[in-house]
Coordinates of C-alpha atoms in Angstrom, one line a residue:
X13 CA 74.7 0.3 -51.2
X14 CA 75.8 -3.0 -49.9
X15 CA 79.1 -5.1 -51.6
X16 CA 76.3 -7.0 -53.1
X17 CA 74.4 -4.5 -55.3
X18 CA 75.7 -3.6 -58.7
X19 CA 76.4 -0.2 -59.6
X20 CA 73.4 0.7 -62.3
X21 CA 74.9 1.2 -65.3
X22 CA 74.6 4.7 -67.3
X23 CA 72.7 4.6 -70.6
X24 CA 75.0 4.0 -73.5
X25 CA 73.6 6.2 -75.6
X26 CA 74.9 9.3 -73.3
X27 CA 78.0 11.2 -74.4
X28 CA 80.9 11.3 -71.7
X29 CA 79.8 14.6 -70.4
X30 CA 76.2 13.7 -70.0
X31 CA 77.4 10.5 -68.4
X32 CA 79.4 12.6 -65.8
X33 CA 76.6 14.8 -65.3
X34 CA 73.9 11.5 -65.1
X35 CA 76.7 10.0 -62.2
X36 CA 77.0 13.4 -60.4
X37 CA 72.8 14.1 -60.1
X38 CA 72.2 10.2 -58.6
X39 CA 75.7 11.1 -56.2
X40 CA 73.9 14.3 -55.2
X41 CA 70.8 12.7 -54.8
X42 CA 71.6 9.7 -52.4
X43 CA 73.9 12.4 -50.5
X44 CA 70.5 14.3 -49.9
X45 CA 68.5 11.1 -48.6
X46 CA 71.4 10.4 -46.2
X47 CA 71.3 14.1 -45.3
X48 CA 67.8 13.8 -44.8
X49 CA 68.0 10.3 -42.8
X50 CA 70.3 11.6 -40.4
X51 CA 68.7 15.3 -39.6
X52 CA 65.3 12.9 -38.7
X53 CA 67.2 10.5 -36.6
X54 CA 68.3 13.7 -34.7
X55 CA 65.2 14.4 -34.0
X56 CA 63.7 11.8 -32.3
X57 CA 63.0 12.0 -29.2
X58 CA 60.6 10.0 -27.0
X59 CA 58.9 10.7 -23.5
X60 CA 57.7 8.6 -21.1
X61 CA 55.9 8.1 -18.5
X62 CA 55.1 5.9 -15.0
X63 CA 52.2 4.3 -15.3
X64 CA 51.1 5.9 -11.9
X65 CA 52.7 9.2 -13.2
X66 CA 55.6 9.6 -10.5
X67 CA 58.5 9.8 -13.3
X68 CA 58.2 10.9 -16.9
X69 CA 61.4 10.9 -18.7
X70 CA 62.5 12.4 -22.3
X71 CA 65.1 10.7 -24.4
X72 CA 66.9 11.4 -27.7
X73 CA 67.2 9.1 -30.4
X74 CA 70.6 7.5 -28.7
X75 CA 68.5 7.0 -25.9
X76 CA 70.1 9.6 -23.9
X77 CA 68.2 11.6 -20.9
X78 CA 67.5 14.5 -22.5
X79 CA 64.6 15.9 -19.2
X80 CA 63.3 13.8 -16.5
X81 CA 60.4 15.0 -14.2
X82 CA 58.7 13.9 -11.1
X83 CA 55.8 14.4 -9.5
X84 CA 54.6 13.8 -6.1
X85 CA 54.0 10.5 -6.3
X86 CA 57.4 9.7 -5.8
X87 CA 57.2 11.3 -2.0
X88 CA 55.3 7.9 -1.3
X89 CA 58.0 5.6 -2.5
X90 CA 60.8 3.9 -0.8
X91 CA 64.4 4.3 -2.3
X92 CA 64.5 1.2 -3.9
X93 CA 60.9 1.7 -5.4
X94 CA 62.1 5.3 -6.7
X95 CA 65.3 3.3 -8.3
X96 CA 63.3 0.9 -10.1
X97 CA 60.5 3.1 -11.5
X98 CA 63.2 5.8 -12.6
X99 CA 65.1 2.8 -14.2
X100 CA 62.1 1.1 -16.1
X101 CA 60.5 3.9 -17.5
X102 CA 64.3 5.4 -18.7
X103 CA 64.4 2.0 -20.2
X104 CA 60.8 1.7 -21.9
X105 CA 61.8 5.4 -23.4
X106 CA 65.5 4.4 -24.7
X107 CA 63.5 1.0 -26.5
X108 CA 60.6 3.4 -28.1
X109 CA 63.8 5.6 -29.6
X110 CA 65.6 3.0 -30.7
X111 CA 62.7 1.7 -32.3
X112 CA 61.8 4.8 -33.8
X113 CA 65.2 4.6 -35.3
X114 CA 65.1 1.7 -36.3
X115 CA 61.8 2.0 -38.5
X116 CA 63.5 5.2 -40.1
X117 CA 66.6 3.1 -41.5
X118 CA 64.2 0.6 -42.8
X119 CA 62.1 3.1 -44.4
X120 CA 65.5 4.2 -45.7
X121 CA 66.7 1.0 -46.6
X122 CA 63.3 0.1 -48.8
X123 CA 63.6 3.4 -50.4
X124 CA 67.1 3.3 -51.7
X125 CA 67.0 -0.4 -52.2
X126 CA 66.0 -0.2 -55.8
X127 CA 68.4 1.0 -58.5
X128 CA 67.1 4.6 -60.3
X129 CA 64.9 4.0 -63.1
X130 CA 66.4 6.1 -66.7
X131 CA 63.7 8.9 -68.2

């Protein structure tokens, strides 16, 4: 909820506890969503690969090397070619978990941005 929204009101015609109880369900509820936000943001992970093949690497949703794996392509490249292929595809991997991330607090976002509806 941003310093913008209003609180949504409880119905009027609920008695204290009922109120209480109405508050305490839509407190539960967002808690859940969050809950659920945040156990799919951990798991995100991305791999990627060289477009010749020589590097693939894994990343988390921090964009964190989580595996990285050569193959024998990279025999065949100098240092600095090894540096900047390593480096690249890291980076394309790291951009596609952000991403990812991204779209998830969106999705978020467009769920919980309107108020609960009353039965």
């Amino acid at each position: 909820m941003t310093a913008n929204e209003s609180v949504p009101q409880p119905d009027p015609s609920l008695t204290g506890a009922s109120v209480m109880d109405e508050l305490v369900a839509r407190a539960e509820s967002r808690l859940e969503r969050m809950r659920d936000l945040a156990d799919r943001m951990t798991g995100v992970r991305v791999r990627e690969s060289s477009d010749d093949g020589a590097v693939t690497v894994e990343v988390d949703g921090n964009g964190a090397l989580v595996d990285l794996a050569f193959s024998a392509v990279v025999n065949r490249m100098s240092p600095a070619e090894f540096e900047r292929v390593v480096v690249s595809t890291a980076h394309s991997a790291a951009a596609r978990a952000f991403a990812e991330r991204g779209d998830l607090i969106t999705a978020f976002n467009e769920e919980n941005s309107t108020p609960p509806t009353s039965a």
